[in-house]
Tab-separated table of C-alpha atoms in Angstrom:
chain	number	residue	atom	x	y	z
A	1146	MET	CA	-50.687	-48.332	-54.593
A	1147	THR	CA	-50.065	-44.634	-54.023
A	1148	HIS	CA	-51.956	-42.862	-51.257
A	1149	ARG	CA	-52.516	-39.140	-51.199
A	1150	THR	CA	-50.800	-37.630	-48.175
A	1151	PRO	CA	-53.658	-36.149	-46.137
A	1152	GLU	CA	-53.473	-32.888	-44.312
A	1153	ARG	CA	-52.759	-33.096	-40.623
A	1154	PRO	CA	-55.788	-33.065	-38.356
A	1155	THR	CA	-56.604	-29.560	-37.179
A	1156	PRO	CA	-54.717	-29.800	-33.959
A	1157	LEU	CA	-54.786	-28.452	-30.633
A	1158	ASP	CA	-56.026	-24.946	-30.077
A	1159	GLY	CA	-58.225	-25.106	-27.024
A	1160	ALA	CA	-57.757	-28.849	-26.615
A	1161	GLY	CA	-57.483	-28.409	-22.880
A	1162	ALA	CA	-61.057	-27.146	-22.834
A	1163	TYR	CA	-62.176	-30.727	-23.323
A	1164	SER	CA	-60.161	-32.181	-20.470
A	1165	SER	CA	-62.979	-32.025	-17.960
A	1166	ALA	CA	-65.777	-33.107	-20.304
A	1167	GLY	CA	-67.592	-35.820	-18.383
A	1168	GLY	CA	-64.610	-36.169	-16.040
A	1169	ASP	CA	-63.553	-39.350	-17.850
A	1170	VAL	CA	-60.001	-40.398	-18.605
A	1171	TRP	CA	-59.737	-42.932	-21.422
A	1172	ARG	CA	-56.970	-45.263	-22.511
A	1173	ILE	CA	-56.771	-44.570	-26.234
A	1174	LEU	CA	-54.903	-46.589	-28.840
A	1175	VAL	CA	-53.880	-44.619	-31.932
A	1176	VAL	CA	-53.207	-46.924	-34.897
A	1177	GLU	CA	-51.328	-44.734	-37.362
A	1178	SER	CA	-48.186	-45.402	-39.419
A	1179	ASP	CA	-47.538	-41.733	-40.242
A	1180	SER	CA	-45.751	-39.978	-37.370
A	1181	ALA	CA	-46.559	-36.559	-38.831
A	1182	GLN	CA	-50.240	-37.289	-38.274
A	1183	ALA	CA	-49.988	-39.385	-35.138
A	1184	GLU	CA	-47.919	-37.016	-33.023
A	1185	PRO	CA	-50.188	-33.922	-33.060
A	1186	LEU	CA	-53.236	-36.140	-32.550
A	1187	MET	CA	-51.646	-37.841	-29.536
A	1188	ALA	CA	-50.494	-34.520	-28.118
A	1189	GLY	CA	-54.019	-33.128	-28.321
A	1190	LEU	CA	-55.547	-36.184	-26.682
A	1191	ARG	CA	-53.002	-36.038	-23.870
A	1192	ARG	CA	-53.792	-32.375	-23.326
A	1193	CYS	CA	-57.396	-33.500	-22.872
A	1194	GLY	CA	-56.157	-35.706	-20.026
A	1195	HIS	CA	-56.282	-39.090	-21.755
A	1196	GLN	CA	-53.711	-41.888	-21.677
A	1197	VAL	CA	-52.545	-42.448	-25.243
A	1198	SER	CA	-50.551	-45.266	-26.823
A	1199	ARG	CA	-49.582	-45.709	-30.454
A	1200	VAL	CA	-48.885	-48.614	-32.776
A	1201	GLU	CA	-48.010	-48.397	-36.461
A	1202	THR	CA	-49.428	-51.628	-37.878
A	1203	GLY	CA	-52.617	-53.641	-37.861
A	1204	GLY	CA	-50.840	-56.631	-36.368
A	1205	ALA	CA	-49.638	-54.556	-33.442
A	1206	ALA	CA	-53.145	-53.112	-33.003
A	1207	LEU	CA	-54.601	-56.599	-32.644
A	1208	GLN	CA	-52.110	-57.276	-29.853
A	1209	ALA	CA	-52.718	-53.996	-28.015
A	1210	TYR	CA	-56.416	-53.082	-28.224
A	1211	GLY	CA	-57.520	-55.358	-25.375
A	1212	ASP	CA	-56.283	-52.969	-22.688
A	1213	MET	CA	-57.864	-49.894	-24.282
A	1214	ASP	CA	-61.114	-47.982	-23.836
A	1215	LEU	CA	-61.096	-46.557	-27.382
A	1216	VAL	CA	-59.274	-47.295	-30.652
A	1217	LEU	CA	-58.618	-44.638	-33.312
A	1218	ILE	CA	-57.499	-46.497	-36.437
A	1219	ASP	CA	-56.219	-45.223	-39.761
A	1220	LEU	CA	-57.616	-47.637	-42.344
A	1221	GLU	CA	-54.598	-47.353	-44.657
A	1222	LEU	CA	-52.065	-49.489	-42.805
A	1223	PRO	CA	-48.832	-51.003	-44.157
A	1224	ASP	CA	-49.560	-54.638	-43.267
A	1225	ILE	CA	-53.248	-55.527	-42.781
A	1226	ASP	CA	-56.196	-53.761	-44.352
A	1227	GLY	CA	-57.711	-51.499	-41.723
A	1228	LEU	CA	-61.219	-52.785	-42.403
A	1229	GLU	CA	-60.046	-56.297	-41.595
A	1230	VAL	CA	-58.525	-55.063	-38.329
A	1231	CYS	CA	-61.901	-53.506	-37.445
A	1232	ARG	CA	-63.659	-56.794	-38.212
A	1233	LEU	CA	-61.262	-58.785	-36.066
A	1234	ILE	CA	-61.564	-56.393	-33.121
A	1235	ARG	CA	-65.358	-56.371	-33.348
A	1236	ALA	CA	-65.541	-60.164	-33.595
A	1237	ALA	CA	-63.584	-60.531	-30.367
A	1238	ALA	CA	-64.655	-57.565	-28.222
A	1239	ASP	CA	-66.914	-54.533	-27.893
A	1240	THR	CA	-64.075	-51.997	-27.632
A	1241	PRO	CA	-65.246	-48.751	-29.300
A	1242	VAL	CA	-63.486	-48.064	-32.627
A	1243	ILE	CA	-63.372	-44.882	-34.692
A	1244	ALA	CA	-62.058	-45.313	-38.237
A	1245	LEU	CA	-60.000	-42.550	-39.860
A	1246	SER	CA	-59.450	-42.466	-43.612
A	1247	THR	CA	-58.760	-40.269	-46.631
A	1248	LEU	CA	-61.512	-42.182	-48.443
A	1249	GLY	CA	-64.775	-40.361	-47.943
A	1250	SER	CA	-67.376	-41.685	-50.363
A	1251	GLU	CA	-70.678	-43.014	-49.056
A	1252	LEU	CA	-69.570	-46.557	-49.925
A	1253	ASP	CA	-66.302	-46.130	-48.006
A	1254	ARG	CA	-68.189	-44.951	-44.923
A	1255	VAL	CA	-70.698	-47.785	-45.163
A	1256	LEU	CA	-67.930	-50.367	-45.487
A	1257	GLY	CA	-66.184	-48.935	-42.432
A	1258	LEU	CA	-69.329	-49.074	-40.314
A	1259	GLN	CA	-70.201	-52.549	-41.566
A	1260	ALA	CA	-66.696	-53.697	-40.627
A	1261	GLY	CA	-67.448	-52.797	-37.021
A	1262	ALA	CA	-66.339	-49.181	-36.617
A	1263	ASP	CA	-68.553	-47.148	-34.283
A	1264	ASP	CA	-67.865	-43.978	-36.269
A	1265	TYR	CA	-65.960	-42.898	-39.381
A	1266	LEU	CA	-64.061	-39.644	-39.921
A	1267	VAL	CA	-62.617	-38.467	-43.216
A	1268	LYS	CA	-59.164	-36.853	-43.249
A	1269	PRO	CA	-58.497	-34.003	-42.879
A	1270	TYR	CA	-60.756	-33.642	-39.868
A	1271	GLY	CA	-60.934	-31.079	-37.079
A	1272	PHE	CA	-59.628	-32.055	-33.665
A	1273	ARG	CA	-62.716	-30.658	-31.944
A	1274	GLU	CA	-64.957	-32.783	-34.155
A	1275	LEU	CA	-62.892	-35.871	-33.350
A	1276	VAL	CA	-63.217	-35.224	-29.611
A	1277	ALA	CA	-66.971	-34.623	-29.899
A	1278	ARG	CA	-67.452	-37.824	-31.869
A	1279	ALA	CA	-65.307	-39.775	-29.412
A	1280	GLN	CA	-67.437	-38.488	-26.546
A	1281	ALA	CA	-70.603	-39.556	-28.371
A	1282	VAL	CA	-69.184	-43.024	-29.071
A	1283	MET	CA	-68.139	-43.469	-25.457
A	1284	ARG	CA	-71.573	-42.382	-24.203
A	1285	ARG	CA	-73.123	-45.129	-26.308
A	1286	ALA	CA	-70.494	-47.635	-25.222
A	1287	ARG	CA	-71.059	-46.870	-21.549
A	1288	PRO	CA	-74.705	-45.921	-21.137
A	1289	ARG	CA	-75.612	-44.505	-17.768
A	1290	PRO	CA	-77.624	-46.981	-15.736
A	1291	ARG	CA	-81.269	-46.103	-15.259
A	1292	CYS	CA	-81.082	-46.889	-11.557
A	1293	THR	CA	-78.574	-47.599	-8.835
A	1294	GLY	CA	-78.335	-50.333	-6.270
A	1295	VAL	CA	-78.613	-54.087	-6.741
A	1296	ILE	CA	-81.157	-56.011	-8.813
A	1297	ALA	CA	-81.668	-59.531	-7.436
A	1298	ARG	CA	-83.412	-62.260	-9.396
A	1299	GLY	CA	-83.095	-65.481	-7.423
A	1300	SER	CA	-79.400	-66.331	-7.150
A	1301	LEU	CA	-78.527	-63.736	-9.795
A	1302	ARG	CA	-77.403	-60.336	-8.505
A	1303	ILE	CA	-76.700	-57.302	-10.696
A	1304	ASP	CA	-74.856	-54.448	-8.999
A	1305	VAL	CA	-75.819	-51.504	-11.198
A	1306	GLY	CA	-73.491	-48.964	-9.623
A	1307	ALA	CA	-70.425	-51.199	-9.779
A	1308	ARG	CA	-71.552	-52.811	-13.070
A	1309	GLU	CA	-70.877	-56.268	-11.649
A	1310	VAL	CA	-72.765	-59.539	-11.952
A	1311	SER	CA	-72.685	-62.455	-9.503
A	1312	LEU	CA	-74.412	-65.836	-9.484
A	1313	ASP	CA	-74.650	-67.960	-6.340
A	1314	GLY	CA	-72.120	-65.579	-4.771
A	1315	ARG	CA	-69.603	-66.069	-7.588
A	1316	GLN	CA	-68.652	-63.032	-9.658
A	1317	ILE	CA	-69.265	-63.390	-13.409
A	1318	ASP	CA	-66.851	-61.584	-15.717
A	1319	VAL	CA	-69.025	-59.877	-18.350
A	1320	THR	CA	-68.263	-57.307	-21.017
A	1321	ARG	CA	-69.876	-53.848	-21.093
A	1322	LYS	CA	-72.458	-54.887	-23.684
A	1323	GLU	CA	-73.232	-58.167	-21.895
A	1324	PHE	CA	-73.857	-56.238	-18.676
A	1325	ASP	CA	-76.151	-53.820	-20.507
A	1326	ILE	CA	-78.163	-56.703	-22.003
A	1327	LEU	CA	-78.589	-58.398	-18.620
A	1328	HIS	CA	-79.412	-55.128	-16.866
A	1329	LEU	CA	-82.050	-54.247	-19.456
A	1330	LEU	CA	-83.725	-57.664	-19.164
A	1331	ALA	CA	-83.562	-57.680	-15.358
A	1332	SER	CA	-85.047	-54.178	-15.183
A	1333	ASP	CA	-88.202	-55.447	-16.886
A	1334	PRO	CA	-88.718	-58.874	-15.241
A	1335	GLY	CA	-91.304	-61.206	-16.693
A	1336	ASN	CA	-91.738	-59.134	-19.832
A	1337	VAL	CA	-90.268	-59.731	-23.256
A	1338	VAL	CA	-87.826	-57.053	-24.411
A	1339	PRO	CA	-88.210	-56.719	-28.186
A	1340	ARG	CA	-85.065	-57.414	-30.150
A	1341	LYS	CA	-85.287	-54.032	-31.892
A	1342	ARG	CA	-85.455	-52.155	-28.577
A	1343	LEU	CA	-82.495	-54.108	-27.236
A	1344	MET	CA	-80.439	-53.414	-30.361
A	1345	GLN	CA	-81.231	-49.710	-30.518
A	1346	GLN	CA	-80.887	-49.028	-26.789
A	1347	ILE	CA	-77.543	-50.822	-26.380
A	1348	TRP	CA	-75.893	-50.497	-29.800
A	1349	GLY	CA	-77.468	-47.277	-31.078
A	1350	ASP	CA	-76.934	-46.937	-34.821
A	1351	SER	CA	-74.243	-49.608	-35.099
A	1352	TRP	CA	-75.659	-53.087	-34.747
A	1353	SER	CA	-76.629	-56.268	-36.539
A	1354	ARG	CA	-78.808	-59.235	-35.647
A	1355	ARG	CA	-75.731	-61.455	-35.514
A	1356	THR	CA	-74.037	-59.105	-33.041
A	1357	VAL	CA	-76.958	-59.385	-30.617
A	1358	ASP	CA	-77.177	-63.176	-30.914
A	1359	THR	CA	-73.428	-63.524	-30.374
A	1360	HIS	CA	-73.525	-61.451	-27.181
A	1361	VAL	CA	-76.589	-63.288	-25.841
A	1362	SER	CA	-74.959	-66.654	-26.545
A	1363	SER	CA	-71.770	-65.578	-24.800
A	1364	LEU	CA	-73.729	-64.299	-21.797
A	1365	ARG	CA	-75.672	-67.553	-21.514
A	1366	GLY	CA	-72.407	-69.468	-21.514
A	1367	LYS	CA	-70.984	-67.344	-18.729
A	1368	LEU	CA	-74.123	-67.753	-16.620
A	1369	GLY	CA	-73.818	-71.492	-17.122
A	1370	CYS	CA	-77.485	-72.040	-17.922
A	1371	PRO	CA	-79.317	-71.064	-21.120
A	1372	GLN	CA	-82.609	-70.668	-19.200
A	1373	TRP	CA	-81.404	-67.393	-17.669
A	1374	ILE	CA	-82.097	-65.672	-20.997
A	1375	VAL	CA	-85.168	-66.991	-22.793
A	1376	THR	CA	-85.601	-66.401	-26.527
A	1377	VAL	CA	-89.176	-65.622	-27.553
A	1378	ARG	CA	-89.088	-66.483	-31.228
A	1379	GLY	CA	-89.913	-63.609	-33.523
A	1380	VAL	CA	-90.157	-61.102	-30.647
A	1381	GLY	CA	-87.087	-60.802	-28.426
A	1382	PHE	CA	-85.744	-61.955	-25.063
A	1383	ARG	CA	-86.803	-62.093	-21.432
A	1384	LEU	CA	-85.029	-62.928	-18.197
A	1385	GLY	CA	-85.645	-66.480	-17.051
A	1386	GLU	CA	-85.095	-68.228	-13.730
A	1387	GLY	CA	-81.943	-70.205	-14.457
C-alpha cells in the first residue's frame, strides 16, 4: 500500500507564545514513524515547555503510553493499524489521544473517534491548531473541580484539591475519570445523577454507554463494595453508603 507523503505540520513560528498557556507541562508521546514529520513537531512542543518522547511503532506506543499525559498518534504505522492502537489504549486507560492522519473524509474521522481518539487532525495541519486542540482535550480530561476541600461521606473521603480518594483511612488509587465520576456523585448526595449528564460532563463529546459502565464497574471494584455506587435502572447513578 502506497501512502502519500504529507506536508510537514506548519511548525514553530511563535510556538513559545503557548508555553505559559494554563501553566501546565505535559508529558507527550509522539507516535510517528516519519522523522521528517516527528522532529519539527517535537521541537515545537518542547518550545512550548512540554516533555516529549517519541516512538515509531504501534507496539512501542502500547509499551510507553502509560507514563504519558497525552498521546499524539499517526494512524499510518508500520506494524499495527493506528486505529487498533487507539482502541487498545482506550480499553486500558483514559489517557487523552489525538489521532493524526492524511485521511480526512467524514468516515475516517468518525472511525478515529469511535476507536477512542479524543480528537482527530488531518495532515497537513497547523501547529497552532494542534496546540489549541491539545489544550481543549486536556481541559476535558482534567476538568477543574467545582469546589475545594474534602467531601466526606461516611468512611469515604474525597480530597478535591489533591484529587485523592480514601476509604477507612486507606488511599484508593483511581484514574482521572474515576475520580470525576465519584466527585460528581458525592457533590450531589442522595440524588440520582442522570447517565446523560454524567457522560456529557465527564467525557464531553467522546463517550459511549459501555465506557461509562466500564469505569463505574472498575470504581466499584476499587472501593470494594458495589453499594457505594447505586445504579438506578433507566435513569443513572447515585452515591450509596457502602
